[in-house]
mmCIF file of C-alpha atoms in Angstrom:
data_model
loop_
_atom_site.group_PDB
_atom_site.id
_atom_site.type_symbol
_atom_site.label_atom_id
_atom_site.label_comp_id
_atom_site.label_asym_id
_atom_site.label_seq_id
_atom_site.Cartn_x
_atom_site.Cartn_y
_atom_site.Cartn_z
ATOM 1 C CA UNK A 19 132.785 78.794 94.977
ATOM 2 C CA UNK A 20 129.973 77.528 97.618
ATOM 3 C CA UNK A 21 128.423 79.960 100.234
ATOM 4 C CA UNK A 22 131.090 80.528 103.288
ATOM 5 C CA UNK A 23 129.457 80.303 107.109
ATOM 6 C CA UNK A 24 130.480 84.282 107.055
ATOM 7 C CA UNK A 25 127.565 85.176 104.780
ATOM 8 C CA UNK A 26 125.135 83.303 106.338
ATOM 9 C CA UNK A 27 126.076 84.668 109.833
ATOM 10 C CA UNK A 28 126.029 88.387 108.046
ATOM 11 C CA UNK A 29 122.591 87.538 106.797
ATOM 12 C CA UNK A 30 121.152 85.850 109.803
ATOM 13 C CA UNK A 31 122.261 88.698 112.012
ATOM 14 C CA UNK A 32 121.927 91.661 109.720
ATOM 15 C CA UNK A 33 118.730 91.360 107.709
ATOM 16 C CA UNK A 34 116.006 93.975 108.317
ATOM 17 C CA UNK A 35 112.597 94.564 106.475
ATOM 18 C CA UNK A 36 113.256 95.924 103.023
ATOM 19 C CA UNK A 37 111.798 99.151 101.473
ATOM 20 C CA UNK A 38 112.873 97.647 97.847
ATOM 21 C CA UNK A 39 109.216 98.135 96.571
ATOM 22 C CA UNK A 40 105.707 98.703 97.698
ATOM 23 C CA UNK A 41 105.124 94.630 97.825
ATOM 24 C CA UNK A 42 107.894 91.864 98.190
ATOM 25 C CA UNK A 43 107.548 88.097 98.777
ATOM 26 C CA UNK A 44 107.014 88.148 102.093
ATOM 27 C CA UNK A 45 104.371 90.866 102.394
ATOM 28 C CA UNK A 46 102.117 89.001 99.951
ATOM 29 C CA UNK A 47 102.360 85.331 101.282
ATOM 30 C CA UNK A 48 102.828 86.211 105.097
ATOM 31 C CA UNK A 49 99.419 85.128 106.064
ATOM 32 C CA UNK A 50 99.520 82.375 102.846
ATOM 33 C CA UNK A 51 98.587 79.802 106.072
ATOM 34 C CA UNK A 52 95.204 81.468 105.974
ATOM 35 C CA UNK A 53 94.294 80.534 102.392
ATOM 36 C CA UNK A 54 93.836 76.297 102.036
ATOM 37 C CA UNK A 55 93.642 77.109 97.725
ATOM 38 C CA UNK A 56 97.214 77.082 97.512
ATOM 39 C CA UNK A 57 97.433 77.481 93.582
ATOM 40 C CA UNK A 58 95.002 80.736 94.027
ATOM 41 C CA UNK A 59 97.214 81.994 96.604
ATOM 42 C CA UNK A 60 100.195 81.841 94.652
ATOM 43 C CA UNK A 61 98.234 83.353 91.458
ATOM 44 C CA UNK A 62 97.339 86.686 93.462
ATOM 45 C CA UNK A 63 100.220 87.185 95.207
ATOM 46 C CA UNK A 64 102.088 87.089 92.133
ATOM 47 C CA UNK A 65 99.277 89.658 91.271
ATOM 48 C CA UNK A 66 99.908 91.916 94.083
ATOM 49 C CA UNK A 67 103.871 91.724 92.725
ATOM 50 C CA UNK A 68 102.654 93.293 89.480
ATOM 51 C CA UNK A 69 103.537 90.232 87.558
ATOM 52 C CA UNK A 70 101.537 90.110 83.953
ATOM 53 C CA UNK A 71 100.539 86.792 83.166
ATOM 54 C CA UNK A 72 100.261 87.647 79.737
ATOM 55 C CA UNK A 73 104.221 88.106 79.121
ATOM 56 C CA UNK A 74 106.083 85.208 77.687
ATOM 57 C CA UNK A 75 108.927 83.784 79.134
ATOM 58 C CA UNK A 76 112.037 83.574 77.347
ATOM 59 C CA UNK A 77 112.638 79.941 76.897
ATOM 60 C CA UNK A 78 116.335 80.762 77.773
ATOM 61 C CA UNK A 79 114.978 81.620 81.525
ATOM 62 C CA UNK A 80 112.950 78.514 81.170
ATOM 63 C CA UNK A 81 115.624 76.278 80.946
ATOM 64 C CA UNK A 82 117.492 78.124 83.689
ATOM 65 C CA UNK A 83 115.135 77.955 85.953
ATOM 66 C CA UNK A 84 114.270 74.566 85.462
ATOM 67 C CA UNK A 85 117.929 73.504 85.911
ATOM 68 C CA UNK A 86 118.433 75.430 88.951
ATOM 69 C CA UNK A 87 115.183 73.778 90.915
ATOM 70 C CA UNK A 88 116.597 70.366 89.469
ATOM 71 C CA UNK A 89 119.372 71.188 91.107
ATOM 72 C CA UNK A 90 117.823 72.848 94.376
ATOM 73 C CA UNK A 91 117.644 70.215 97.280
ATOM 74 C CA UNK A 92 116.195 70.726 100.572
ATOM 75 C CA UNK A 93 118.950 70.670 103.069
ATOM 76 C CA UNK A 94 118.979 74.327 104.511
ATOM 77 C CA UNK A 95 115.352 73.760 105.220
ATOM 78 C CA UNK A 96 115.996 71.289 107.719
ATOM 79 C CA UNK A 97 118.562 73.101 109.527
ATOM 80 C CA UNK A 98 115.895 75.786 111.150
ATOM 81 C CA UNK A 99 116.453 77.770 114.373
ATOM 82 C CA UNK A 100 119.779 76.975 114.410
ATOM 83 C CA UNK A 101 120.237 72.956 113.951
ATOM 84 C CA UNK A 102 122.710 73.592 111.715
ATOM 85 C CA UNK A 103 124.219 69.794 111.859
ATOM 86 C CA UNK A 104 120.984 68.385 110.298
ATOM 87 C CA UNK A 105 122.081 65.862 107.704
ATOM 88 C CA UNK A 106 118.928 64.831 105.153
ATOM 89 C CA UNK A 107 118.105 61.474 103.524
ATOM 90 C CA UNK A 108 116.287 60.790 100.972
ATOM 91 C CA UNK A 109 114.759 57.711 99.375
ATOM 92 C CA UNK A 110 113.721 57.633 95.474
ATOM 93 C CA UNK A 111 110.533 56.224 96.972
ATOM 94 C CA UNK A 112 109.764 59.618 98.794
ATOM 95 C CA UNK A 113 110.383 58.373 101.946
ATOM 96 C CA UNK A 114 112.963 61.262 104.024
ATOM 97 C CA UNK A 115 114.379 61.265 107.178
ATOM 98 C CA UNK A 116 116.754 63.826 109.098
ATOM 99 C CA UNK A 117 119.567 63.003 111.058
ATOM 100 C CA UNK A 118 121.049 65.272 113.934
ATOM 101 C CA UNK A 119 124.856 65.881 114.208
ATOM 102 C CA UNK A 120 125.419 63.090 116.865
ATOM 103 C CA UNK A 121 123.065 60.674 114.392
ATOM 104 C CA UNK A 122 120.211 61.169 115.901
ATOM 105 C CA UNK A 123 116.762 61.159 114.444
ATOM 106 C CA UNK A 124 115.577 64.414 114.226
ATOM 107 C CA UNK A 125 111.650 64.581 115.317
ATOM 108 C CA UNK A 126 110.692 68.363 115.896
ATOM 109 C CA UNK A 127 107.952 69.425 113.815
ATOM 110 C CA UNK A 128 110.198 71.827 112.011
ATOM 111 C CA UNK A 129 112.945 70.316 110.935
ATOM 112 C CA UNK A 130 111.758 66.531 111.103
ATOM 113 C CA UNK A 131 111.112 64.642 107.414
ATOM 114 C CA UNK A 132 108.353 64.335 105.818
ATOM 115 C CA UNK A 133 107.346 62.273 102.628
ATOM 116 C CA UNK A 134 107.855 64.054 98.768
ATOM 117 C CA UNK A 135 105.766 63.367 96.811
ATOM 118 C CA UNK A 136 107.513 65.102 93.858
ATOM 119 C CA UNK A 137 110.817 64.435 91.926
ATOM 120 C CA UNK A 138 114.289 66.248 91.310
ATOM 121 C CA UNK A 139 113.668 64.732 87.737
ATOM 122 C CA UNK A 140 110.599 67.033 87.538
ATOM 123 C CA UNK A 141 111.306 70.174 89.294
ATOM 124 C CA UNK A 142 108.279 72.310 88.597
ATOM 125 C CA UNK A 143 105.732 69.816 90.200
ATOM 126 C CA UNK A 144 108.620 68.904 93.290
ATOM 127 C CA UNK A 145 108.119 72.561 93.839
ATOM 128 C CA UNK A 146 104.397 72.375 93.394
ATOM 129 C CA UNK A 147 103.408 69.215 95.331
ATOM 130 C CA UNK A 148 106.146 69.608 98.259
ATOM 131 C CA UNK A 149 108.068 72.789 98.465
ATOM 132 C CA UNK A 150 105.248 75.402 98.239
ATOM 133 C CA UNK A 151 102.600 73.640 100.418
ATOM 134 C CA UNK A 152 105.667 73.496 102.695
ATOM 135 C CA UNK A 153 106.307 77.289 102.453
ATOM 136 C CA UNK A 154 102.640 78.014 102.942
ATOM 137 C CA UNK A 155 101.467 75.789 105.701
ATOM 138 C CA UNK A 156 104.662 74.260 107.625
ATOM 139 C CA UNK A 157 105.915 71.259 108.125
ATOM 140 C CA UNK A 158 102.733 70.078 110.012
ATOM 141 C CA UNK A 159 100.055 72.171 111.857
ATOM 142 C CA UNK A 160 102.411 72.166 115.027
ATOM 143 C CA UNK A 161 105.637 73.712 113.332
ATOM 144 C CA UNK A 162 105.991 76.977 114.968
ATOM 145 C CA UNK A 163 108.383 78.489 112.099
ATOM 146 C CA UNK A 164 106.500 81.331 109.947
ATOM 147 C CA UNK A 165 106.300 81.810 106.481
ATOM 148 C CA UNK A 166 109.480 84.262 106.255
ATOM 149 C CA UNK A 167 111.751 81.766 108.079
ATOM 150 C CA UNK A 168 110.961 79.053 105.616
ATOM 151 C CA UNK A 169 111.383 80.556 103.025
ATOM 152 C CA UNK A 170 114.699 82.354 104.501
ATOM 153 C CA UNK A 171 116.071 78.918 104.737
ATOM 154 C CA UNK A 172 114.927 77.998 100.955
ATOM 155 C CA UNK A 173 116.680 80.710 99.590
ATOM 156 C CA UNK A 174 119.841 79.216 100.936
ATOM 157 C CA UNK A 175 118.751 76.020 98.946
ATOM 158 C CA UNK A 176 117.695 77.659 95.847
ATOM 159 C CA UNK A 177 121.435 79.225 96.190
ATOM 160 C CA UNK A 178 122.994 75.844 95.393
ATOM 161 C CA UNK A 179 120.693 75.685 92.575
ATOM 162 C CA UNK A 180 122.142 78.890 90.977
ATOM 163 C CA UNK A 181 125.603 77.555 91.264
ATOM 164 C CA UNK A 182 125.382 74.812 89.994
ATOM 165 C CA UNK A 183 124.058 77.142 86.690
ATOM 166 C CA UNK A 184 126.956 79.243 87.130
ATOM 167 C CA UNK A 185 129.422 76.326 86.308
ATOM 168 C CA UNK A 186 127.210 74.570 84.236
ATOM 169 C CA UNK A 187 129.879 74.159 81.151
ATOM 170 C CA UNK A 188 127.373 73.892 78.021
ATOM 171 C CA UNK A 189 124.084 75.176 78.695
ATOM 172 C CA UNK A 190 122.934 73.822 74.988
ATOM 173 C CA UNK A 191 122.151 70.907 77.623
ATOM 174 C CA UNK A 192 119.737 72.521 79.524
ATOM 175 C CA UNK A 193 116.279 71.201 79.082
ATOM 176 C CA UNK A 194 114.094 73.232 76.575
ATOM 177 C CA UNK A 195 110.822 74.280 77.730
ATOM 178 C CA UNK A 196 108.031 75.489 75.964
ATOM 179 C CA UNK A 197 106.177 77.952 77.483
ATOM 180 C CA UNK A 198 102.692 77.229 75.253
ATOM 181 C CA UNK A 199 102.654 73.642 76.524
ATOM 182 C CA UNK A 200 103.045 74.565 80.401
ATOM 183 C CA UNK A 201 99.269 74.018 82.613
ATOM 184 C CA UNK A 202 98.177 76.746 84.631
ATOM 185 C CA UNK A 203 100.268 76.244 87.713
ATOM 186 C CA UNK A 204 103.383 75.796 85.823
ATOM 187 C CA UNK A 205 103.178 78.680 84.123
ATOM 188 C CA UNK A 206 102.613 80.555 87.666
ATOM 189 C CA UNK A 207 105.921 78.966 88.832
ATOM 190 C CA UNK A 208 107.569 79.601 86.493
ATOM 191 C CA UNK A 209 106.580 83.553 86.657
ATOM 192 C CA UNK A 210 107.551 83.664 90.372
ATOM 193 C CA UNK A 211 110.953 82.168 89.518
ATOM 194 C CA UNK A 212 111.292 84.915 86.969
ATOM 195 C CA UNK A 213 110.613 87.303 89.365
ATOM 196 C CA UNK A 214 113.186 86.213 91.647
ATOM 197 C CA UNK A 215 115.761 84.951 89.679
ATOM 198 C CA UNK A 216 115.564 87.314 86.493
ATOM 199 C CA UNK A 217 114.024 90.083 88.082
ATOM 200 C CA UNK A 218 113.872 93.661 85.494
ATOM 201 C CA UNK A 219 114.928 95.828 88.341
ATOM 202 C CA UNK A 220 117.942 93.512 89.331
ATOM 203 C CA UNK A 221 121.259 95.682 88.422
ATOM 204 C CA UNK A 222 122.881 92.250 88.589
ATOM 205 C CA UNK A 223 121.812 89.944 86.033
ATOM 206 C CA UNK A 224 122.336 86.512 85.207
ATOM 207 C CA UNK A 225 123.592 87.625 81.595
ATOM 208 C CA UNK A 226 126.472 85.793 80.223
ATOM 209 C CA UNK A 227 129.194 88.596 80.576
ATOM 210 C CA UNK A 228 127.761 88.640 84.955
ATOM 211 C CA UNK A 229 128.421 85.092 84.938
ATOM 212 C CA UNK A 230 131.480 85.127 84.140
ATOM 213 C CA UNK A 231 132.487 87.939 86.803
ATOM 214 C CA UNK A 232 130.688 85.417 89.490
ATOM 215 C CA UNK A 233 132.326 82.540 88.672
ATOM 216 C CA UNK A 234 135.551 84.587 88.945
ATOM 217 C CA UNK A 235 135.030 86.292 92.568
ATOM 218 C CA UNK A 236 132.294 85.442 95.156
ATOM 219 C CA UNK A 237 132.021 89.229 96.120
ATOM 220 C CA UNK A 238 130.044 89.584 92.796
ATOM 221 C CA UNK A 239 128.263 86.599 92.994
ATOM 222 C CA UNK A 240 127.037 88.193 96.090
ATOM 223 C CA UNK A 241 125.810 91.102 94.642
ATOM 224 C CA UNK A 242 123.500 89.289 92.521
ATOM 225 C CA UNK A 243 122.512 87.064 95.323
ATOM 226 C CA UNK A 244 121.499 89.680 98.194
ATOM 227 C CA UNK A 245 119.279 91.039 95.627
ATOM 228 C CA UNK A 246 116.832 87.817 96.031
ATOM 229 C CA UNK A 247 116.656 88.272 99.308
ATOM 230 C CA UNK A 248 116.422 92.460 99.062
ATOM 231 C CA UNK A 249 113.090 91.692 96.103
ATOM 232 C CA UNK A 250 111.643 88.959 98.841
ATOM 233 C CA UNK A 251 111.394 91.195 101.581
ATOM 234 C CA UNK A 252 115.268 91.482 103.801
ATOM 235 C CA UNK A 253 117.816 94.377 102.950
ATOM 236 C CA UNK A 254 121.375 93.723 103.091
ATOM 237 C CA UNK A 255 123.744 96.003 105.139
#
C-alpha cells in the first residue's frame, strides 16, 4: 500500500483550517521564522500544545518513532508548488542535489538542495540539524514557501516513514531507546513525534489490532493518517 496521486489531490485541494483544538502545529510555529533559538522555539510551542515534559515515553513509541524518521526521506519536500517530477540525490557525504523531470538541475530556492548535515543512521539529530531548521527558516532566506507548506509537504514524507512501520515484520528489531539517556532536545523531539504520531485524542491508533486493519485496506490507513494533518492544523472533508 503507498499513497495514490488521488489523496494527495483530495488533500491539496480540500484542506481548510482545522477547529480540532484551541492550538495545532501550525498555529504555534507559524511565525517560528521570527525566533533564531530554534531549540527554545520548539520547547514552547510544544508548551502552547499542552505537552508535559514530565511524562515518560513509552519506550515502545520510542522505537517507533525512531524507525519511522529512519525511514522518513526528504523527497516530497522538494516537490513544492507543484514540481512534482523532482527526483532527489543524495551523497553519504551530505552533499544533495535535485533533479527536474527532463534532468535538469533544479535551482529555485525552494526546492533546490542543500547540504545535511545529519544522518538516516541517526534520525533524531537528521531531524534536529536539517529538517527542523528547514521547517522553521526555509530553504534559504529567499524561499518564498511558509512554514505550513513545508511542513504540508513533510507530512507526505513522514507518511513513508509510517509505512514502512506498518509492514515492518518483527518489531523486536526496532532500536530500543531509553528515554533517561536522551539530552534535552531529544527528548523535545521525541515529545512532538508523540504528539503527532501517538496522539491521546487520536480515535485511530497505531495499536497492534489498527495495524493490522491498515495493512489490510488503505481506507483505514487513511483514517489514521488525516488525523496528523487534522492535530497539525488542516481538516479533512
Amino acid at each position: 500500500m503507498r499513497r495514490s496521486f488521488w489523496g494527495v489531490l483530495l488533500i491539496a485541494t480540500s484542506l481548510i483550517t482545522s477547529a480540532y483544538s484551541s492550538e495545532n502545529v501550525l498555529s504555534v510555529f507559524e511565525n517560528a521564522h521570527t525566533n533564531t533559538n530554534l531549540t527554545e522555539h520548539l520547547q514552547n510551542g510544544l508548551t502552547e500544545l499542552g505537552i508535559n515534559f514530565d511524562s515518560k515515553i513509552p519506550e515502545n513509541r520510542l522505537a517507533a518513532i525512531n524507525f519511522i524518521l529512519r525511514n522518513t526521506y526528504e523527497n516530497n519536500i522538494h516537490k513544492m508548488r507543484g514540481e512534482e517530477d523532482n527526483q532527489v540525490y543524495t551523497k553519504d557525504t551530505g552533499e544533495e542535489a535535485v533533479f527536474d523531470g527532463k534532468g535538469n538541475l533544479v535551482t529555485n530556492e525552494w526546492n533546490k538542495g542543500s547540504f545535511n548535515y545529519g544522518s538516516y543512521d541517526e534520525p533524531i539529530d537528521k531531524f534536529a540539524l536539517d529538517i527542523w531548521p528547514w521547517l522553521i527558516l526555509g530553504n534559504s532566506r529567499k524561499d518564498p514557501t511558509t512554514f505550513d507548506e513545508r511542513f504540508y509537504h513533510y507530512l507526505w514524507d513522514l507518511d513513508y516513514g509510517i509505512q514502512e512501520y506498518l509492514f515492518l515484520q518483527n518489531k523486536k528489531e526496532l532500536k530500543k531507546i531509553v528515554f533517561s539517556e536522551l539530552d534535552e532536545m531529544e527528548i523535545l523531539i521525541y515529545h512532538f513525534f508523540n504528539y503527532l504520531l501517538f496522539n491521546d485524542d487520536y480515535e485511530f491508533d497505531l495499536s497492534e489490532h489498527n495495524l493490522q486493519q491498515y495493512r489490510q485496506s488503505s481506507d483505514n490507513y487513511w483514517k489514521y493518517l488525516s488525523q496528523l494533518f487534522v492535530v497539525s492544523g488542516w481538516e479533512t472533508p
